[in-house]
mmCIF file of C-alpha atoms in Angstrom:
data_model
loop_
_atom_site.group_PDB
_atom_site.id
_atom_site.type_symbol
_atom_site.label_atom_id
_atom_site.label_comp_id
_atom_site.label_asym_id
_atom_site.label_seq_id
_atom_site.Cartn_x
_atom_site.Cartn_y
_atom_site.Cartn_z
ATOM 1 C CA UNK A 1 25.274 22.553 18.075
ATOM 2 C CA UNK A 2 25.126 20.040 20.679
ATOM 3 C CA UNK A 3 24.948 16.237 20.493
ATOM 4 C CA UNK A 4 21.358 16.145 22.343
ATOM 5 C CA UNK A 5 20.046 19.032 19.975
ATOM 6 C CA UNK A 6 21.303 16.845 16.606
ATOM 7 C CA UNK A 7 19.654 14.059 17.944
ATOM 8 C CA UNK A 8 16.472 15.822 18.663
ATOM 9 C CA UNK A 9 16.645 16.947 15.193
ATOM 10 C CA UNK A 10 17.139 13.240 13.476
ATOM 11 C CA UNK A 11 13.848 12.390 15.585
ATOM 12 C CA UNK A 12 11.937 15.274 14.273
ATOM 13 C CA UNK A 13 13.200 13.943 10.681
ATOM 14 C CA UNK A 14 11.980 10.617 10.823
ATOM 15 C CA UNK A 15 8.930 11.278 12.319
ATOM 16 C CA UNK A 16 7.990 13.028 9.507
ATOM 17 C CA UNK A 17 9.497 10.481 7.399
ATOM 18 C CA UNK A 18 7.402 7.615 9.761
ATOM 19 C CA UNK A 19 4.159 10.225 9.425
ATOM 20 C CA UNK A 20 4.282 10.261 5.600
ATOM 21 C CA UNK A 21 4.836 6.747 4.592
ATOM 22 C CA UNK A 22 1.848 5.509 6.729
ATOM 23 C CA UNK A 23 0.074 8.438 5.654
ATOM 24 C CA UNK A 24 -1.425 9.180 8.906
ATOM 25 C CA UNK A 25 -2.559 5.754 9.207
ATOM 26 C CA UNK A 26 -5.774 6.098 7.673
ATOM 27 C CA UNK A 27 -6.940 2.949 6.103
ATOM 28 C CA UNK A 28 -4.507 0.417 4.695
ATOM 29 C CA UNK A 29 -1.341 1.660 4.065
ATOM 30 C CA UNK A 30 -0.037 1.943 -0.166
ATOM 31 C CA UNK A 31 3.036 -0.187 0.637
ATOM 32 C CA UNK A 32 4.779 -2.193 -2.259
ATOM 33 C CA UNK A 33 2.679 -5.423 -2.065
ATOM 34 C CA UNK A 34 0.577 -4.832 -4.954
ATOM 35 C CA UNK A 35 3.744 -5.724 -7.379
ATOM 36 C CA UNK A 36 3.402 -9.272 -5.898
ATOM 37 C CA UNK A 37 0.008 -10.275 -7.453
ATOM 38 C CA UNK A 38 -2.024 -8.578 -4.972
ATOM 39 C CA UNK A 39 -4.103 -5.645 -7.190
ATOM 40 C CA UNK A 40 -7.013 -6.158 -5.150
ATOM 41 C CA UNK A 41 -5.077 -4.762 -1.978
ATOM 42 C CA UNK A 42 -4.878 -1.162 -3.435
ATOM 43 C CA UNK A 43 -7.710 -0.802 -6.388
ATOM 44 C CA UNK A 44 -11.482 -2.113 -5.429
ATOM 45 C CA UNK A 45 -12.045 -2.255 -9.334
ATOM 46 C CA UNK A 46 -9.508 -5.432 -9.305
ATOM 47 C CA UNK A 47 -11.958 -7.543 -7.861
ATOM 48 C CA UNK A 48 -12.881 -10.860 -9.484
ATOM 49 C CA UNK A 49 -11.231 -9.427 -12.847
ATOM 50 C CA UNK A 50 -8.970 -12.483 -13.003
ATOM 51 C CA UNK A 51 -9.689 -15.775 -14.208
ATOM 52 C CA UNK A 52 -9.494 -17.524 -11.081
ATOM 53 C CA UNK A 53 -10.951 -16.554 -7.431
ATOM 54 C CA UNK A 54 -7.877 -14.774 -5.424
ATOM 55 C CA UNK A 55 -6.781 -15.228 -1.479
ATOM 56 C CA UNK A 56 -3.868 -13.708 -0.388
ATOM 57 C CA UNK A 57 -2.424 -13.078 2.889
ATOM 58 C CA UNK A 58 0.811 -10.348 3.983
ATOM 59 C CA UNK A 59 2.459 -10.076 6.652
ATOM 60 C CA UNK A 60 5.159 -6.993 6.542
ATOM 61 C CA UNK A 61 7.352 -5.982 9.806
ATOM 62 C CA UNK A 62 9.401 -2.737 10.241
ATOM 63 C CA UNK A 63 12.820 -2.006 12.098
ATOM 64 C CA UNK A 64 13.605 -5.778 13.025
ATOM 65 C CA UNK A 65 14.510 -5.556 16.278
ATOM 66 C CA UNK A 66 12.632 -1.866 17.348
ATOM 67 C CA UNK A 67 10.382 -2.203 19.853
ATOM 68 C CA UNK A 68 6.860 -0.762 18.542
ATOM 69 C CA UNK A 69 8.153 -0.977 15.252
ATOM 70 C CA UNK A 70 5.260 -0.606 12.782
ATOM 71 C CA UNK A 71 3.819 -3.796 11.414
ATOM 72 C CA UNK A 72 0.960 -4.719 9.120
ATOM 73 C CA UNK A 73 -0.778 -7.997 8.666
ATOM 74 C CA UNK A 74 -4.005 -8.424 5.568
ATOM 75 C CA UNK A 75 -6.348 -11.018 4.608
ATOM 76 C CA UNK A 76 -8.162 -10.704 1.109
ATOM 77 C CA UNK A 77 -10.364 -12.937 -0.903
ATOM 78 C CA UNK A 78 -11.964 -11.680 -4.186
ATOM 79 C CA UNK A 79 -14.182 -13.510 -6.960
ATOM 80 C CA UNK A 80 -16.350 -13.792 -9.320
ATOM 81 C CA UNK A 81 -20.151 -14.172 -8.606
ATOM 82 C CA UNK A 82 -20.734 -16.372 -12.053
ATOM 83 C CA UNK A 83 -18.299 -16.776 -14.725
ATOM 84 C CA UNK A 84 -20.728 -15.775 -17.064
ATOM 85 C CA UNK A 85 -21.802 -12.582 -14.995
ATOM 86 C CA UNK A 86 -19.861 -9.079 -14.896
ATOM 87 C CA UNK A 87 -20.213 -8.932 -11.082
ATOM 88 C CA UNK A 88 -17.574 -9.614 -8.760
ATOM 89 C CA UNK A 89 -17.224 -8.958 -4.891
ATOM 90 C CA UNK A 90 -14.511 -9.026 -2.651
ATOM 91 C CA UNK A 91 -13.445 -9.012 1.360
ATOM 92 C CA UNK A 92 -10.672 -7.072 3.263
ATOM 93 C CA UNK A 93 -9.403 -7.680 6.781
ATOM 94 C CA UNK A 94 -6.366 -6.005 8.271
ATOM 95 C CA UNK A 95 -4.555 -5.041 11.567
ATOM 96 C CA UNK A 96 -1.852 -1.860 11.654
ATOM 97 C CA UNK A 97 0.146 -1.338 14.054
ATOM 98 C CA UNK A 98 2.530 1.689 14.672
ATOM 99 C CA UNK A 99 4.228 2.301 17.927
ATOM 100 C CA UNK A 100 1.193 3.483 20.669
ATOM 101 C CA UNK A 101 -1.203 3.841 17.636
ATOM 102 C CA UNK A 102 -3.183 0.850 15.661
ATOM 103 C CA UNK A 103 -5.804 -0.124 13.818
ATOM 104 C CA UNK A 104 -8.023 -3.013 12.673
ATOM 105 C CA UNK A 105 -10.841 -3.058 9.763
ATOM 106 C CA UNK A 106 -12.674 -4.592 7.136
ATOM 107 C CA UNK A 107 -13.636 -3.573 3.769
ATOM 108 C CA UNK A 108 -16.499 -5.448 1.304
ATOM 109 C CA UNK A 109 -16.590 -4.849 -1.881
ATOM 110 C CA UNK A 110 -18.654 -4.627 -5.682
ATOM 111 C CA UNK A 111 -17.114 -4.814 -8.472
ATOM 112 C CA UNK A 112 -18.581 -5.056 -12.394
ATOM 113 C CA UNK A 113 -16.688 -5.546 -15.357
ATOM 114 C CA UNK A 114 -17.650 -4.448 -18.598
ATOM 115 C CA UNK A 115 -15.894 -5.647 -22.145
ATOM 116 C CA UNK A 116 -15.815 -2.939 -24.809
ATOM 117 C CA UNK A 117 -14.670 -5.057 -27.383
ATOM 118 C CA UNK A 118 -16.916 -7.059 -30.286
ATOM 119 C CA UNK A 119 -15.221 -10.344 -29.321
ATOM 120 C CA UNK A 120 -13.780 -12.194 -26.148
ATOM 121 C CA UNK A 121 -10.861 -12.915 -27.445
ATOM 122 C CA UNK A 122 -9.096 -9.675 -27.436
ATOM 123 C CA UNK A 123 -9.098 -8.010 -24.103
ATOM 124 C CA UNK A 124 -10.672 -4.374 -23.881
ATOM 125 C CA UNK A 125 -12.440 -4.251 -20.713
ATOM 126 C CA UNK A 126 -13.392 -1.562 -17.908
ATOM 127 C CA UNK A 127 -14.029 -2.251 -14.684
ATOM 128 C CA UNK A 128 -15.805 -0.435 -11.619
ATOM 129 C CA UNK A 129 -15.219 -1.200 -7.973
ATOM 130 C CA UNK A 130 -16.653 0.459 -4.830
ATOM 131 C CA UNK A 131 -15.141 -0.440 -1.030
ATOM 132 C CA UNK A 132 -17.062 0.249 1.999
ATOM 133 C CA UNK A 133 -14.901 -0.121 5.343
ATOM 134 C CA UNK A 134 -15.362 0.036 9.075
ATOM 135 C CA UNK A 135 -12.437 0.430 10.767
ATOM 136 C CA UNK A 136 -11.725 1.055 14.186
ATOM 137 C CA UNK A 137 -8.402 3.263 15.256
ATOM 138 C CA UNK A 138 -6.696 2.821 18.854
ATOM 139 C CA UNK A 139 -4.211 4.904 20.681
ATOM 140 C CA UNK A 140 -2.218 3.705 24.041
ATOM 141 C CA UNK A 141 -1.456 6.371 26.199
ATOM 142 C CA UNK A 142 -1.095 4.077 29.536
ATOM 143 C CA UNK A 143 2.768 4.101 28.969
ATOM 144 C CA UNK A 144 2.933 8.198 27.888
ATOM 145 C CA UNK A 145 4.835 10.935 30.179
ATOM 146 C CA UNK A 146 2.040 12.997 30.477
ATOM 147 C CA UNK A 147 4.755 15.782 31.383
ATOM 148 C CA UNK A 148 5.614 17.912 28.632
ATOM 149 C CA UNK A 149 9.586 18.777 28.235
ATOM 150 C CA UNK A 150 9.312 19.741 24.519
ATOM 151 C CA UNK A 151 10.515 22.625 22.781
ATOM 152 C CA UNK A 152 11.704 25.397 25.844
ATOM 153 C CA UNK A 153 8.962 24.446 27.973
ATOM 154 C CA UNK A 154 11.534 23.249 31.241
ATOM 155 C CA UNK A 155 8.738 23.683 33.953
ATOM 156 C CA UNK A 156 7.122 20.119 33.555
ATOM 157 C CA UNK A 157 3.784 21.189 32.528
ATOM 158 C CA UNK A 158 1.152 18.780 31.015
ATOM 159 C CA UNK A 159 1.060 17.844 27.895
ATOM 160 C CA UNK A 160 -1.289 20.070 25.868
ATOM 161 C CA UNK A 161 -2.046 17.056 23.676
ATOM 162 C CA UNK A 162 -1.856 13.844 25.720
ATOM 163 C CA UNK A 163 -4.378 14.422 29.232
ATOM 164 C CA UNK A 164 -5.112 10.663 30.640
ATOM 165 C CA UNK A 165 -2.940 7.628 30.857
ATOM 166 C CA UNK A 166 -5.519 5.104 29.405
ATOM 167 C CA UNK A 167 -6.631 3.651 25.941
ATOM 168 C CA UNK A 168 -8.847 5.604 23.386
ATOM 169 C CA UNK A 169 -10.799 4.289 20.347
ATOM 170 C CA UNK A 170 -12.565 5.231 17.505
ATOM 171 C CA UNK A 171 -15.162 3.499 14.905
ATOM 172 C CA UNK A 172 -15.856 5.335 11.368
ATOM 173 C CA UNK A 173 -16.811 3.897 8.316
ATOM 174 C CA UNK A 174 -15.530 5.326 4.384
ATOM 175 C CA UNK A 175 -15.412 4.538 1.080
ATOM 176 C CA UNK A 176 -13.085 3.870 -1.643
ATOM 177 C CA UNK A 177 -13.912 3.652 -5.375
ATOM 178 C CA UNK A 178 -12.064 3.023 -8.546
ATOM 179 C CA UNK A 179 -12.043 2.280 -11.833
ATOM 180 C CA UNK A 180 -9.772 0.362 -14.270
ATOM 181 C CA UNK A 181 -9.045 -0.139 -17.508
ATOM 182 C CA UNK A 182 -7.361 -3.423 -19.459
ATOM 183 C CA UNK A 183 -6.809 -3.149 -23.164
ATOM 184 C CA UNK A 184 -4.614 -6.152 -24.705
ATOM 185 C CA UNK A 185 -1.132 -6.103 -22.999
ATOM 186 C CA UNK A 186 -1.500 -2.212 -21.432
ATOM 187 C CA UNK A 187 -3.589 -1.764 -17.984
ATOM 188 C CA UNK A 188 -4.549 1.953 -16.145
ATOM 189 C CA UNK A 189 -6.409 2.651 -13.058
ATOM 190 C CA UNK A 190 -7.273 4.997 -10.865
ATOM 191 C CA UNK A 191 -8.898 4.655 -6.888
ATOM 192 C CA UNK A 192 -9.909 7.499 -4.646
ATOM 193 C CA UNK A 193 -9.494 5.874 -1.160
ATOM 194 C CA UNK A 194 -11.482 7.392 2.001
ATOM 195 C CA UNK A 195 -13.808 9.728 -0.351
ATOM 196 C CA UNK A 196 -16.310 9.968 2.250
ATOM 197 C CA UNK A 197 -15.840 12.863 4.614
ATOM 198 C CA UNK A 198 -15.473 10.613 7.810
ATOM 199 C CA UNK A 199 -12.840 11.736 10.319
ATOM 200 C CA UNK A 200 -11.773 9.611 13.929
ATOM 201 C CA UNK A 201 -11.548 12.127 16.830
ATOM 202 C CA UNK A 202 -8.486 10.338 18.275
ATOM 203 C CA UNK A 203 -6.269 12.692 19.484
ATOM 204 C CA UNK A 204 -8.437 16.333 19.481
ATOM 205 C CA UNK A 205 -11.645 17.314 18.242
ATOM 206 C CA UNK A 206 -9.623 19.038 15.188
ATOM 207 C CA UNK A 207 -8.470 16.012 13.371
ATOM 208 C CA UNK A 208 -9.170 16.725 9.383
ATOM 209 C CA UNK A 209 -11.999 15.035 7.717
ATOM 210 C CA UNK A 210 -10.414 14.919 4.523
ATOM 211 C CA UNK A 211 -8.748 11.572 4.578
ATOM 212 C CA UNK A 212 -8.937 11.476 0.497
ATOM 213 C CA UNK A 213 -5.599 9.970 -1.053
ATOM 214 C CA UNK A 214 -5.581 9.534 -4.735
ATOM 215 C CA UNK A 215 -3.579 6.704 -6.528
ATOM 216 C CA UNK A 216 -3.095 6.305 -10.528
ATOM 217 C CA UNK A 217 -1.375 3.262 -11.714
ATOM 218 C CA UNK A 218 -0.402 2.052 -15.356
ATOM 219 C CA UNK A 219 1.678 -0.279 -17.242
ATOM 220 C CA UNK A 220 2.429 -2.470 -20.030
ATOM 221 C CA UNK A 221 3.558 -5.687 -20.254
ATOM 222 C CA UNK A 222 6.538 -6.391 -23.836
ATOM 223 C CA UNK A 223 7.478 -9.707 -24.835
ATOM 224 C CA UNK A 224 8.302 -11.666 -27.418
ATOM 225 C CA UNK A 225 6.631 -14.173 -30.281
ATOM 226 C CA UNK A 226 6.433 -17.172 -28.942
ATOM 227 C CA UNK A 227 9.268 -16.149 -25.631
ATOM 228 C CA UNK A 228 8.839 -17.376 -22.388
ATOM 229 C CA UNK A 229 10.236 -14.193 -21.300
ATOM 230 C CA UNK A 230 8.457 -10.672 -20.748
ATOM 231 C CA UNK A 231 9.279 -7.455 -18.734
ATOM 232 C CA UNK A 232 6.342 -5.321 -17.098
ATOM 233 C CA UNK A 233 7.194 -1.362 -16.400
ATOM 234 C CA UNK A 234 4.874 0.342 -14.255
ATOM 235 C CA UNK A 235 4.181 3.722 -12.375
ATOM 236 C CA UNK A 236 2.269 4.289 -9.784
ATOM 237 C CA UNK A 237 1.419 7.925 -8.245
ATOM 238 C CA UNK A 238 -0.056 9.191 -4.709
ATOM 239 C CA UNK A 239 -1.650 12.090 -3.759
ATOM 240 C CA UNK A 240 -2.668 12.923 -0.166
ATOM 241 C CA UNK A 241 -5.299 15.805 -0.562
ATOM 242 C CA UNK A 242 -5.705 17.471 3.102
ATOM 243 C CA UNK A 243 -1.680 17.877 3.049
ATOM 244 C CA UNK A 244 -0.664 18.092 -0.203
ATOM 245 C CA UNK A 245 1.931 15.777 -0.428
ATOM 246 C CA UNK A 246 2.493 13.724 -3.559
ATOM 247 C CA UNK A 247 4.844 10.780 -4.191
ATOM 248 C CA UNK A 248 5.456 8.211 -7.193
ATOM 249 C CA UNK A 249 6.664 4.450 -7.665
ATOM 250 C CA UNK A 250 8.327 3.378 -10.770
ATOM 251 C CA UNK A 251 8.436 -0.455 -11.016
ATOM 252 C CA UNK A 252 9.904 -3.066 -13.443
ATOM 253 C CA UNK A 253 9.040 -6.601 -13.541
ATOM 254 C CA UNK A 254 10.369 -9.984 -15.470
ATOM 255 C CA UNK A 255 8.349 -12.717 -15.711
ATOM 256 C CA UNK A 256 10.175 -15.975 -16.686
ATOM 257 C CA UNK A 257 6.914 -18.997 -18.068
ATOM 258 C CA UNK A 258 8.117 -22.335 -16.420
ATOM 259 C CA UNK A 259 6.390 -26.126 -16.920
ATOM 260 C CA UNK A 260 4.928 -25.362 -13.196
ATOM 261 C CA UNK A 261 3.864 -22.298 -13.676
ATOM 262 C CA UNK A 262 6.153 -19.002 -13.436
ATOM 263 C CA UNK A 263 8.766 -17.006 -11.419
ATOM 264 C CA UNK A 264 8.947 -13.221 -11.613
ATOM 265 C CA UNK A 265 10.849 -10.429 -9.765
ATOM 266 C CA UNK A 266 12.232 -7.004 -10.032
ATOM 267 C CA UNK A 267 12.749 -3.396 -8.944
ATOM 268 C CA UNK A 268 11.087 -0.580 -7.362
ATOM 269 C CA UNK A 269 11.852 2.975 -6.987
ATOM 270 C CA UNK A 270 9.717 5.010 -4.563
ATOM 271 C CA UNK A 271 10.375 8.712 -4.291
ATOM 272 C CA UNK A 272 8.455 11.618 -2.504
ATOM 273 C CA UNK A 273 8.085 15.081 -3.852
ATOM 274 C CA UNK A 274 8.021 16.611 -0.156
ATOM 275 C CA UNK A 275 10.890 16.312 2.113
ATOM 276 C CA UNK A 276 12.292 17.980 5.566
ATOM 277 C CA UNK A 277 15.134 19.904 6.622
ATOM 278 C CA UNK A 278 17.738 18.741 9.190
ATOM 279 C CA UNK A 279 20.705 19.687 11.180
ATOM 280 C CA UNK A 280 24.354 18.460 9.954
ATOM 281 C CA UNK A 281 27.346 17.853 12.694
ATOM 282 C CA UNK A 282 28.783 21.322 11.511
ATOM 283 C CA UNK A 283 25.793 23.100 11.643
ATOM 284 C CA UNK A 284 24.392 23.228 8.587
ATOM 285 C CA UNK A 285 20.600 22.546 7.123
ATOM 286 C CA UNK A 286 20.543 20.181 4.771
ATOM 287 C CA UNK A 287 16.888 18.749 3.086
ATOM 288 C CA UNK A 288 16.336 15.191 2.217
ATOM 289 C CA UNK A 289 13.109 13.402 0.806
ATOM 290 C CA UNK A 290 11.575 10.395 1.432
ATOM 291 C CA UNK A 291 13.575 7.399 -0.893
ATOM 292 C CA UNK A 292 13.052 3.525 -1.108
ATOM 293 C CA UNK A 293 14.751 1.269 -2.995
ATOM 294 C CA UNK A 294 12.480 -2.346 -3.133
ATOM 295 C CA UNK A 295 13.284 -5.557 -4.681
ATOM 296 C CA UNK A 296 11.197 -8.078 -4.960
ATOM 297 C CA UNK A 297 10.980 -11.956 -6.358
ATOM 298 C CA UNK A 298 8.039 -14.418 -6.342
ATOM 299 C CA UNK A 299 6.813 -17.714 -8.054
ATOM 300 C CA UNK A 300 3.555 -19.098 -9.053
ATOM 301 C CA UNK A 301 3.571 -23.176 -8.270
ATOM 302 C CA UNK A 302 0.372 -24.386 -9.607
ATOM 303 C CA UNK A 303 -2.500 -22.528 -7.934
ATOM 304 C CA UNK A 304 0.002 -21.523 -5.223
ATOM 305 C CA UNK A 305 1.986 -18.095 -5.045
ATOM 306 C CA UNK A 306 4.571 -16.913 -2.479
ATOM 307 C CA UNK A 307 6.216 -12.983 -2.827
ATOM 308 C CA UNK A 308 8.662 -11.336 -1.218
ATOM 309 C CA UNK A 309 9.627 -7.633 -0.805
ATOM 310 C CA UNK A 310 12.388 -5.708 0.807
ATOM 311 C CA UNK A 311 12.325 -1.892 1.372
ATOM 312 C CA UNK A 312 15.157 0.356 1.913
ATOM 313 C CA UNK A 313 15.390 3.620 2.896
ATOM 314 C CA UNK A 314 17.664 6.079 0.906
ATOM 315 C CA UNK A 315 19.421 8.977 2.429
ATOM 316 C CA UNK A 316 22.024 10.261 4.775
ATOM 317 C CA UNK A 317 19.416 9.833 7.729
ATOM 318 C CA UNK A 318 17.381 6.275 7.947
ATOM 319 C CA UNK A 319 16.953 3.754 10.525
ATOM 320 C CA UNK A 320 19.481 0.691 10.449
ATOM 321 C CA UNK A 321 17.463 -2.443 8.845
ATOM 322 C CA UNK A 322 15.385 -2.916 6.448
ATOM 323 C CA UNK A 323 11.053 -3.608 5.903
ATOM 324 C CA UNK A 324 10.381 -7.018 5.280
ATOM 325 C CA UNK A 325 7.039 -7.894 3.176
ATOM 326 C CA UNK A 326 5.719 -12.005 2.874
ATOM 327 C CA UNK A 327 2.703 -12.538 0.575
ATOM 328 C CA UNK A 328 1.085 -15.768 0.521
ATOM 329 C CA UNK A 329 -1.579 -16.612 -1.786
ATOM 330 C CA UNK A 330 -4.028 -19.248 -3.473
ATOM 331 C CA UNK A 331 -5.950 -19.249 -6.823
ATOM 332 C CA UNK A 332 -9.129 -21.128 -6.409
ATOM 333 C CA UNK A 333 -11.742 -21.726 -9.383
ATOM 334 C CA UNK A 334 -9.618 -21.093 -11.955
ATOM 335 C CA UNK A 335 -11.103 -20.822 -15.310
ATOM 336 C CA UNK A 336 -9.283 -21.570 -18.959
ATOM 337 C CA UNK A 337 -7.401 -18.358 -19.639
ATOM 338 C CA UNK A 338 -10.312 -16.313 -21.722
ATOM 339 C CA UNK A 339 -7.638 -13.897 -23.706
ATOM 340 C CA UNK A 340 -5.088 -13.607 -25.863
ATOM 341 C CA UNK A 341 -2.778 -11.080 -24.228
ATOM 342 C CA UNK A 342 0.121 -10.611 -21.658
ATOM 343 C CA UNK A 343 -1.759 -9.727 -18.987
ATOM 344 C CA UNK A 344 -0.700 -11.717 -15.720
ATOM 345 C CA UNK A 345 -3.660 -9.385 -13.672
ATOM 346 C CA UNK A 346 -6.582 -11.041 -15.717
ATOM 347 C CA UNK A 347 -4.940 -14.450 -17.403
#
């Protein structure tokens, strides 16, 4: 096999790797911010269930130093209506950007939040949330080679894809909904994102209109009588329903109580269930799925938090570098923490 063949190949392979961690791109991407305070991000139902109102902001960058690297940038406030009320609302802006393609939108969204429990004092509460978005996808084809060389096509012909050197857009609205459950120290939920059957006609008239991903999340948080310290394991599970492909987080967290306030970090361990074959030196196929490895570390100053995240990507082919992940944040209106419980998402 040929240098220029292998090389083609490793493309292929991250492409698909690229493809399947921004899942196509649709909406905001399921990255590992949510383990830095940041529910709301990835599960409508999270809004205005903590004691205080919530604004956070992330910034995350790809492949320091790649040009077009993909990048992603949020803004999110959520609250409470009234403390006394069950309703709750929320607001969602974000830009995405991934080489030629991005995308900017905003989501608003309900939220109610119902206790189960005969007293206020022990936490047993479910929560609804429903998201609606409009969110507009771009494509920049003013620097493609319109001149297809792919595959054994050597005659220069167009591209059967790619027809125009200019930019294309498209505006569609969906939905995401989900519910969530918080009983004492344990927490589930579950969020069907893009459930509306709304597709962008970006690159052909045969894009899917199944954009439906499905995510379930649970964990617990242990600690002690009367510690300072406690430890938070988590899982969290996607499914992508037009392809198929299915891939799981599992998480553990330390928090560490402090006079001005807390610090917290840990470990994440992403891992897809769908992989892709590729071409060794000698010759040989060998298949490899999608890995990350992510630590993170924040602290909670007061009614200030800061987060940090690093990805890294597992396997014997991966781009050099690392994905970087800042969240900034703010607790506003705090109220006296209602429950007895170890349960940093409502407390």
């Amino acid at each position: 096999m040929t240098l220029r063949k292998m090389i083609k190949k490793l493309y292929i392979l991250i492409a698909l790797f690229i493809v399947f961690e921004t899942n196509a791109q649709e909406g905001i991407p399921v990255y590992s911010d949510y383990l830095t305070d940041n529910l709301y991000l990835i599960h409508p139902s999270m809004a205005g269930a903590s004691n205080c109102s919530k604004l956070r902001l992330t910034g995350r960058q790809q492949w320091f130093g790649i040009e077009d690297a993909p990048s992603l940038m949020t803004a999110s406030y959520n609250t409470r209506f009234n403390e006394d009320m069950p309703s709750a609302g929320g607001i969602i802006l974000f830009n995405d950007k991934n080489g030629f393609h991005s995308q900017t939108g905003a989501y608003l969204t309900y939220a109610h939040h119902l206790m189960l429990g005969r007293n206020t004092i022990d936490l047993n509460q479910i929560s609804f949330g429903l998201s609606v978005g409009l969110i507009q996808s771009r494509l920049n084809q003013t620097e493609w080679d319109l001149v297809w060389n792919g595959g054994n096509n050597t005659s220069g012909a167009p591209d059967p894809v790619a027809t125009s050197n200019e930019k294309i857009s498209s505006t569609y609205y969906n939905v995401d909904i989900g519910v969530s459950y918080h009983f004492l120290d344990f927490y589930a939920h579950f969020t069907i994102k893009n459930l509306m059957g709304n597709a962008r006609k970006l690159y052909t008239e045969q894009e899917s209109s199944n954009l439906q991903k499905f995510l379930i999340s649970m964990g617990y948080v242990f600690s002690g009588i009367n510690s300072d310290w406690s430890v938070e394991p988590s899982v969290l599970f996607q499914h992508i329903s037009d392809t198929g492909e299915t891939q799981f987080d599992v998480n553990g967290k330390v928090y560490r109580k402090l006079e001005f306030g807390k610090v917290w970090g840990g470990l994440s361990y992403r891992r897809s269930l769908d992989g892709a074959e590729y071409a060794t030196v000698s010759g040989s196929a060998e298949g490899q799925k999608l890995q990350y490895i992510t630590p993170f570390v924040g602290v909670n100053y007061d009614k200030y938090m800061f987060g940090y995240t690093y990805s890294h990507q597992m396997g014997q082919v991966q781009f050099e570098g690392g994905y970087h992940q800042i969240t900034l944040g703010i607790n506003l209106n705090c109220r006296p923490e209602k429950y007895d419980c170890n349960c940093p998402g409502i407390n």
